[in-house]
Amino acid sequence: MIHLNLKLFIVTGLLSLCIFSCSSDERAKSQFVDENIAYATAQTDKMLEQVGEPTGKNYPRTMRKDSTLAVTNMYDWTPGFFPGSLWYLYELTKDSKWKDIAEKWTASLEPLKTFTGHHDLGFMMYCSYGNAERLAPKPEYKDILIESAESLSTRFSEKTGVIKSWNRFKSWNDSSLFYYPVIIDNMMNLEMLFYASKVSGNKKYYDIAVQHADATLKNQFREDFSTYHVIAYDTVSSNVVGKMTAQGFSDNSTWSRGQAWAIYGFTMVYRETQDKKYLDAAVKATDYYLKNLPDDLVPLWDFNVGVDGYVPGQRSYSATFQEKLRDASAAAIVCSALFELGQIANNQSYIDYAEKMIHSLASPTYRAPLGKNADFLIMHCVGSIPHRSEIDRPLVYADYYFLEALVRYKNLKS
Ligand code: GLY
C-alpha cells in the first residue's frame, strides 16, 4: 500500500513538473514572439516615416556607408520584400493598419506583371502579391499573379529545360561570356508557377517548374550536396558549359546564401509536388549547411572562404574579400525553411535548429537597436563581396525571411 502511494506520488509529481515546464516553455516562446512583433512593428514604423508613400522608386534595400537608407526602383530583384514584410506584420498582429499599408505597397508593383527582363519575378510578385492573395484576397490578385507567371515563363526554353536567370554572365576570370546562365537562387521563383498552375488550371506552369527543378537537381549540386552558384548552358547544344560563382568566393566554393536558396527552394518544390527526390535534396543540402555552421548558427558568407583549394578568379582581391564575415540573410532564409522542412520531413532536430537560429538572429548581435541600421531589422548581411557591394549591411530580404520565420515559429504546434 505504502508502495502504491509512493508510486502515485512520484507519477503525480512528474506529471505536474512536465505540465509546469511545458507551459513555461510555451510562455517563454510567446514572450519571445510578442517582443519581436513589438520590435518589428516599431522599427518598421520608423522605416515608413523615412520612405513615405510608395513611388515605384523607393523600395528599401540596404544601408549606405554613411548609415543612410538605400532604396531601389521596382525593376531591381528586391522590391517585393518590403511589401511582403508588411504582409507578415499584418499576419503577426492582425492589425488592419498593416493590411492597408501592405495593400498600397503591393499595388505599386502591378506594372511588373509584364516584366521579362530577368528571372526574379517570383521574388518580386509572389512575396508581395502572393502574400496579399493568401491574407486578404482581392479578385484582381489572381490575374496579376497568373500574368506574372506567364511573363516568367517566357524565359524558359524546352531545349535547355530551365528558366534563364540573367541575359548574360561574364566569368570572374574574364575568359568567357555566357548567354544562358542559371543561378541556384532561381529555385525560389518556381513557387509562383506552382500557384499559377493551380489557380489557372494551366499545367504548363507546373511542368516548367518541375523541369527547372529537375535540371537544377542534376546540374547544380556537387556530390556532397553543396551547390554551384551559376550553371551556364550552351544556347545551341543546351549542354552545361560552365559551373561558376557570381557572388561566392570561388567557382568551386559554396556561397552560403546560394545553399540557403537551395534548401528553401527544394523544400518548397517537395511541398508542391510530393515527389520524394526533392525532399531528399532539401535534406542533404541542409545537412551540408548545418555541418558547416559556426556556434551561433549564422554562416560565413561563403563556406570555403580562404580555405586551401578554393581559389578566386583573376582579380586583385582586397582584404575584405578574404574576411570571415557572416551573412545573416542566409541564416534567416534557412531558419524559415527549416521550420517547414522539420515538419514535412518529420524531423524534430531541424525544428530545434530553426528555433535556435531565430533566437540567434533576434539576439543583440544580429537584431538592430530600435532606430539604428537605417531602420532595417537584421544586421550583418552580405550582398556580394566580389561586386564590392552591401558588405556587412542590412538587406531587406533578411528582414523578410526573419519575419516569415517568426510567423512560422508562432504557428508551430508544440
Ligand atoms: N538572388 C540574388 C541574391 O541572393 O543575392
Coordinates of C-alpha atoms in Angstrom, one line a residue, residues 153-374:
S153 CA 7.6 31.5 -68.4
T154 CA 8.9 33.5 -71.4
R155 CA 12.4 32.9 -70.0
F156 CA 12.0 29.1 -70.1
S157 CA 13.3 27.1 -73.1
E158 CA 12.1 23.5 -73.7
K159 CA 15.5 22.7 -75.1
T160 CA 17.6 23.6 -72.0
G161 CA 14.7 22.7 -69.7
V162 CA 15.5 25.7 -67.5
I163 CA 14.5 29.3 -66.9
K164 CA 17.2 31.7 -67.9
S165 CA 18.3 33.7 -64.9
W166 CA 20.2 36.6 -66.4
N167 CA 20.7 37.6 -70.1
R168 CA 24.5 37.4 -69.8
F169 CA 27.1 36.4 -67.4
K170 CA 30.8 37.0 -67.6
S171 CA 33.1 34.6 -65.6
W172 CA 35.2 36.2 -62.9
N173 CA 38.4 35.2 -64.7
D174 CA 37.2 37.3 -67.6
S175 CA 37.7 34.4 -70.0
S176 CA 34.2 33.8 -71.1
L177 CA 30.8 35.3 -71.7
F178 CA 27.7 33.1 -71.3
Y179 CA 24.2 33.7 -72.7
Y180 CA 22.2 31.1 -70.8
P181 CA 23.2 31.4 -67.1
V182 CA 21.1 29.8 -64.4
I183 CA 21.7 30.5 -60.7
I184 CA 20.6 28.4 -57.8
D185 CA 18.5 31.4 -56.5
N186 CA 16.1 30.7 -59.4
M187 CA 14.6 27.8 -57.5
M188 CA 12.7 30.4 -55.4
N189 CA 10.8 31.8 -58.4
L190 CA 9.1 28.4 -59.0
E191 CA 6.6 28.9 -56.2
M192 CA 4.7 31.4 -58.2
L193 CA 4.5 29.0 -61.2
F194 CA 3.0 26.2 -58.9
Y195 CA 0.5 28.7 -57.6
A196 CA -0.5 29.9 -61.1
S197 CA -0.9 26.4 -62.3
K198 CA -3.3 25.6 -59.5
V199 CA -5.5 28.6 -59.9
S200 CA -5.5 28.8 -63.7
G201 CA -5.7 25.1 -64.4
N202 CA -2.9 25.5 -66.9
K203 CA -0.4 22.7 -66.4
K204 CA 2.3 24.4 -68.4
Y205 CA 3.4 26.4 -65.4
Y206 CA 3.7 23.3 -63.2
D207 CA 5.7 21.5 -65.9
I208 CA 8.1 24.3 -66.3
A209 CA 8.7 24.4 -62.6
V210 CA 9.3 20.7 -62.4
Q211 CA 11.6 20.6 -65.4
H212 CA 13.6 23.5 -63.9
A213 CA 13.9 21.8 -60.6
D214 CA 15.0 18.5 -62.2
A215 CA 17.8 20.2 -64.2
T216 CA 18.9 22.1 -61.1
L217 CA 18.9 18.9 -59.1
K218 CA 21.1 17.3 -61.8
N219 CA 23.5 20.1 -62.5
Q220 CA 23.7 22.5 -59.7
F221 CA 24.7 20.1 -56.8
R222 CA 28.0 18.5 -56.1
E223 CA 28.3 15.0 -54.6
D224 CA 28.1 16.3 -51.1
F225 CA 25.1 18.4 -51.9
S226 CA 26.9 21.7 -51.7
T227 CA 25.9 23.9 -54.6
Y228 CA 27.4 25.7 -57.5
H229 CA 26.1 29.2 -57.8
V230 CA 26.0 29.6 -61.6
I231 CA 25.5 27.0 -64.2
A232 CA 26.0 28.1 -67.8
Y233 CA 24.1 26.2 -70.6
D234 CA 25.1 26.4 -74.2
T235 CA 22.5 28.2 -76.2
V236 CA 22.8 25.8 -79.2
S237 CA 23.6 22.3 -77.7
S238 CA 22.0 23.0 -74.3
N239 CA 24.9 21.3 -72.7
V240 CA 26.4 22.6 -69.4
V241 CA 29.4 24.6 -70.4
G242 CA 30.3 26.3 -67.1
K243 CA 30.0 25.8 -63.3
M244 CA 30.9 29.0 -61.6
T245 CA 30.2 31.6 -59.0
A246 CA 28.9 35.2 -59.2
Q247 CA 28.6 36.1 -55.6
G248 CA 30.7 33.4 -53.8
F249 CA 34.4 33.1 -53.0
S250 CA 35.4 30.9 -55.9
D251 CA 33.9 28.8 -58.7
N252 CA 34.3 25.6 -56.6
S253 CA 33.2 27.1 -53.3
T254 CA 29.8 27.2 -51.7
W255 CA 28.2 30.6 -51.3
S256 CA 26.1 30.4 -48.2
R257 CA 23.1 32.2 -49.5
G258 CA 23.1 30.0 -52.6
Q259 CA 22.9 27.0 -50.3
A260 CA 20.1 28.7 -48.4
W261 CA 18.1 29.2 -51.6
A262 CA 18.6 25.5 -52.5
I263 CA 17.4 24.4 -49.0
Y264 CA 14.3 26.6 -49.2
G265 CA 13.7 26.0 -52.9
F266 CA 13.7 22.2 -52.7
T267 CA 11.6 22.2 -49.6
M268 CA 9.0 24.2 -51.4
V269 CA 9.2 22.1 -54.5
Y270 CA 8.6 19.0 -52.4
R271 CA 5.6 20.6 -50.7
E272 CA 4.2 21.4 -54.2
T273 CA 4.9 18.0 -55.9
Q274 CA 5.2 15.5 -53.0
D275 CA 8.0 13.9 -55.0
K276 CA 10.4 12.4 -52.5
K277 CA 13.5 13.1 -54.7
Y278 CA 13.1 16.8 -53.9
L279 CA 12.8 16.2 -50.2
D280 CA 15.9 14.1 -50.3
A281 CA 17.7 17.0 -52.0
A282 CA 16.5 19.5 -49.4
V283 CA 17.6 17.2 -46.5
K284 CA 21.0 16.6 -48.0
A285 CA 21.6 20.3 -48.8
T286 CA 20.5 21.1 -45.2
D287 CA 22.9 18.5 -43.7
Y288 CA 25.8 20.1 -45.6
Y289 CA 24.8 23.5 -44.4
L290 CA 24.3 22.5 -40.8
K291 CA 27.7 20.7 -40.7
N292 CA 29.5 23.9 -41.7
L293 CA 28.0 26.4 -39.3
P294 CA 29.7 28.3 -36.5
D295 CA 28.3 28.0 -33.0
D296 CA 25.8 30.9 -33.3
L297 CA 24.3 29.2 -36.5
V298 CA 24.9 32.3 -38.7
P299 CA 27.1 31.2 -41.6
L300 CA 30.2 32.8 -43.1
W301 CA 29.2 34.5 -46.4
D302 CA 30.9 31.6 -48.2
F303 CA 31.7 28.2 -46.5
N304 CA 35.1 27.9 -48.2
V305 CA 36.4 31.4 -47.9
G306 CA 40.2 31.4 -47.6
V307 CA 40.4 27.6 -47.5
D308 CA 43.2 25.8 -49.4
G309 CA 42.0 24.6 -52.8
Y310 CA 39.4 27.4 -53.3
V311 CA 41.0 30.0 -55.5
P312 CA 39.1 33.1 -56.6
G313 CA 39.3 34.2 -60.2
Q314 CA 42.0 36.5 -61.6
R315 CA 41.2 39.8 -59.8
S316 CA 43.0 41.8 -57.3
Y317 CA 41.1 41.0 -54.1
S318 CA 41.0 43.3 -51.1
A319 CA 41.4 42.1 -47.6
T320 CA 37.6 42.3 -47.2
F321 CA 37.2 39.6 -49.8
Q322 CA 39.1 37.1 -47.6
E323 CA 37.4 38.3 -44.4
K324 CA 35.4 35.8 -42.5
L325 CA 32.2 37.9 -42.5
R326 CA 28.8 36.4 -41.6
D327 CA 25.7 36.6 -43.8
A328 CA 22.7 36.8 -41.6
S329 CA 20.4 36.9 -44.7
A330 CA 21.4 33.2 -45.4
A331 CA 20.6 32.4 -41.7
A332 CA 17.1 34.0 -42.0
I333 CA 16.3 32.1 -45.2
V334 CA 17.4 28.8 -43.7
C335 CA 15.7 29.4 -40.4
S336 CA 12.4 29.9 -42.1
A337 CA 12.9 26.9 -44.4
L338 CA 13.8 24.6 -41.5
F339 CA 10.5 25.4 -39.7
E340 CA 8.8 23.9 -42.8
L341 CA 11.3 21.2 -43.6
G342 CA 11.3 19.9 -40.0
Q343 CA 7.5 19.5 -40.1
I344 CA 7.2 17.9 -43.6
A345 CA 10.3 15.7 -43.1
N346 CA 9.1 14.9 -39.6
N347 CA 12.5 15.8 -38.3
Q348 CA 12.4 17.5 -34.9
S349 CA 16.1 18.3 -35.0
Y350 CA 15.5 20.7 -37.9
I351 CA 12.8 22.5 -35.9
D352 CA 15.2 22.7 -32.9
Y353 CA 17.8 24.2 -35.2
A354 CA 15.3 26.7 -36.6
E355 CA 14.3 27.7 -33.1
K356 CA 18.0 28.2 -32.1
M357 CA 18.5 30.2 -35.4
I358 CA 15.6 32.6 -34.7
H359 CA 16.9 33.2 -31.2
S360 CA 20.4 33.9 -32.6
L361 CA 19.0 36.3 -35.2
A362 CA 16.9 38.1 -32.6
S363 CA 19.9 38.5 -30.2
P364 CA 21.6 41.9 -29.9
T365 CA 24.4 40.5 -32.1
Y366 CA 22.2 40.4 -35.2
R367 CA 19.0 42.3 -34.4
A368 CA 19.4 46.1 -34.7
P369 CA 18.7 48.5 -31.9
L370 CA 15.5 50.5 -32.5
G371 CA 16.1 53.4 -34.9
K372 CA 19.5 52.1 -36.0
N373 CA 20.6 50.1 -39.0
A374 CA 18.7 52.5 -41.3

